[in-house]
Amino acid sequence: MLLALPALLLALITWQVMADGPLLTADARLSHALIHPDRFSELLSDLGNVQVAVPVLVLVTVYVALHGQWEGRRRWWLPPVAALVLLTLVPLIVVPLKEWTARPGTPVVPPATGYYPSGHTATAAVAYGSAAMILLPWLLTALARRLAVATAGLLVLAVSYGLVRRGYHWPLDVMASWCLCAVLLGVLWLFLRRATHSDRAKP
């Protein structure tokens, strides 16, 4: 169910985009109400750039890998590698969707297509989300774990808000990426959970 609901919502939004459905009217109205291009919104949207989000994930994977080695963990490399592989899947999924839907951008961006779903949102969600996920087992207190999850969530929300506020994306573009990344991160969580249980079961 954790994976089915966001997958269903993604399918619904994609159908509305392809069919020019009534959700697009509400989407346009919301976008018109929220758009206010300024430097702050652009800075927030930049947090979803590959040059920003990917190095954060890489640093966390190195930290987790080194600690796993020092602790003598079996398959210490698995969580970092799984997180990096998940990030490489983002363009492999998002780019074909952009080409297939060919959605035009908002009135404040140059005329073009390929705005659905938001690649910046997907990059931020997977990079920051998977970084928090693989870091959680190494955080010693519940407060630290809550802060890690909250920080990742706030970064994704900041990117999402910046993209819509700046007019780089329609709100539905961002929502679709949320749904897509909920599925991807859910798969990563299930995979890591199963791998952890498997390691504990072995002598």
C-alpha positions in Angstrom: 0.0 0.0 0.0 2.9 2.4 0.7 4.0 2.0 -2.9 0.6 1.6 -4.5 -0.9 4.9 -3.4 1.8 7.3 -4.8 2.1 5.1 -7.9 -1.7 5.5 -8.5 -1.5 9.3 -7.9 1.4 9.5 -10.4 -0.6 7.6 -13.0 -3.6 9.9 -12.4 -1.6 13.1 -12.7 0.1 11.9 -15.8 -3.2 10.9 -17.4 -4.5 14.4 -16.6 -1.5 16.0 -18.2 -1.7 13.8 -21.3 -5.5 14.3 -21.7 -5.5 18.0 -20.8 -7.9 17.2 -18.0 -9.6 19.5 -15.5 -6.8 19.2 -13.1 -4.7 21.3 -15.4 -7.1 24.2 -15.0 -6.7 24.1 -11.2 -3.0 23.7 -11.7 -2.8 26.8 -13.8 -4.8 28.9 -11.3 -2.6 27.7 -8.4 0.5 28.5 -10.4 -0.8 32.0 -11.3 -1.4 32.6 -7.6 2.0 31.4 -6.4 4.4 32.7 -9.1 6.5 35.6 -8.0 10.0 35.3 -9.6 12.7 36.6 -7.2 16.2 35.8 -6.2 15.2 33.9 -3.1 12.9 31.5 -4.9 15.7 30.9 -7.5 18.2 30.1 -4.7 15.7 27.6 -3.2 15.2 25.9 -6.6 19.0 25.7 -7.0 19.1 23.2 -4.0 17.7 20.7 -6.5 20.6 21.2 -8.9 22.7 18.1 -9.6 25.8 20.1 -8.6 24.3 20.7 -5.1 22.2 17.6 -4.3 24.5 14.9 -5.7 27.6 15.9 -3.7 25.6 15.8 -0.5 24.6 12.2 -1.2 28.1 11.3 -2.2 29.5 12.7 1.1 26.9 10.7 3.1 27.7 7.5 1.2 31.4 7.9 1.9 30.7 8.5 5.6 28.4 5.5 5.8 30.8 3.2 3.9 33.8 4.2 6.1 31.8 3.6 9.3 30.6 0.3 8.0 34.1 -0.8 7.4 35.4 0.4 10.7 32.6 -1.5 12.5 33.2 -4.6 10.5 29.7 -4.7 9.1 28.9 -7.4 6.6 28.0 -5.9 3.2 28.9 -2.4 4.4 29.0 -1.3 0.8 25.3 -2.2 0.1 23.4 0.9 1.5 25.8 3.4 -0.2 25.7 1.6 -3.5 21.9 1.1 -3.4 21.4 4.9 -2.7 23.7 5.9 -5.6 22.1 3.4 -8.0 18.7 4.8 -7.1 19.9 8.3 -8.0 21.0 7.1 -11.4 17.5 5.8 -12.0 16.1 9.3 -11.7 17.1 10.6 -15.2 16.4 7.2 -16.7 12.7 7.5 -15.6 12.2 11.3 -15.7 13.7 12.0 -19.1 11.5 9.6 -21.0 8.4 10.9 -19.1 9.4 14.4 -20.1 9.6 13.4 -23.8 6.4 11.4 -23.7 4.2 14.0 -22.0 5.9 17.0 -23.8 4.2 19.4 -21.3 4.8 23.1 -22.0 6.2 25.3 -19.2 4.7 28.2 -17.4 4.3 31.6 -19.0 7.4 33.0 -17.3 9.8 30.5 -19.0 10.9 30.3 -22.6 8.5 28.4 -24.9 9.5 24.7 -24.7 8.2 21.3 -23.7 9.4 18.6 -21.3 8.5 20.2 -18.0 6.7 17.2 -16.6 7.7 15.8 -14.1 10.2 18.1 -12.3 13.7 16.7 -12.6 15.0 19.1 -9.9 12.4 17.9 -7.5 13.1 14.3 -8.2 16.9 14.8 -7.9 16.4 16.6 -4.5 14.0 14.0 -3.1 16.1 11.0 -4.0 19.4 12.5 -3.1 18.4 14.0 0.2 15.9 11.3 1.1 18.2 8.4 0.4 21.1 10.2 2.2 18.9 10.5 5.3 17.8 6.9 5.0 21.2 5.3 4.9 22.5 7.7 7.6 19.7 6.8 10.1 21.3 3.5 11.4 24.4 5.5 12.4 22.7 8.2 14.3 22.7 7.4 18.1 19.7 9.3 19.3 16.0 9.6 18.3 16.4 13.3 18.1 19.3 13.1 15.7 17.2 10.7 13.5 14.2 13.0 13.5 16.5 16.0 12.6 18.0 14.0 9.7 14.5 13.2 8.3 13.2 16.7 8.9 16.2 18.3 7.2 15.8 16.1 4.1 12.1 16.9 4.0 12.6 20.6 4.4 15.2 20.6 1.7 12.8 18.9 -0.7 10.0 21.3 0.2 12.3 24.3 -0.2 13.2 23.1 -3.7 9.6 22.4 -4.6 8.4 25.8 -3.4 11.3 27.6 -5.2 10.5 25.9 -8.5 6.8 26.8 -8.4 7.4 30.3 -7.0 10.0 31.1 -9.6 7.8 29.7 -12.3 10.2 27.0 -13.4 7.5 24.3 -13.0 3.7 23.9 -12.6 2.6 22.6 -9.2 1.5 19.3 -10.8 5.1 18.8 -12.2 6.4 18.9 -8.6 3.6 16.8 -7.2 4.2 14.1 -9.8 7.9 14.0 -8.8 6.9 13.6 -5.1 4.8 10.6 -6.1 7.5 9.1 -8.2 10.2 9.5 -5.5 7.9 8.2 -2.8 7.8 4.9 -4.8 11.6 5.0 -5.4 12.4 5.7 -1.8 9.9 3.1 -0.6 11.6 0.5 -2.7 15.0 1.5 -1.3 13.6 1.3 2.3 12.2 -2.2 1.7 15.4 -3.3 0.0 17.6 -2.1 2.8 15.3 -3.5 5.5 15.3 -6.9 3.8 19.1 -6.8 3.5 19.5 -5.9 7.2 17.2 -8.8 8.3 19.1 -11.2 6.0 22.4 -10.2 7.5 21.2 -10.5 11.1 19.8 -14.0 10.3 23.2 -15.3 9.2 25.7 -16.5 11.8 
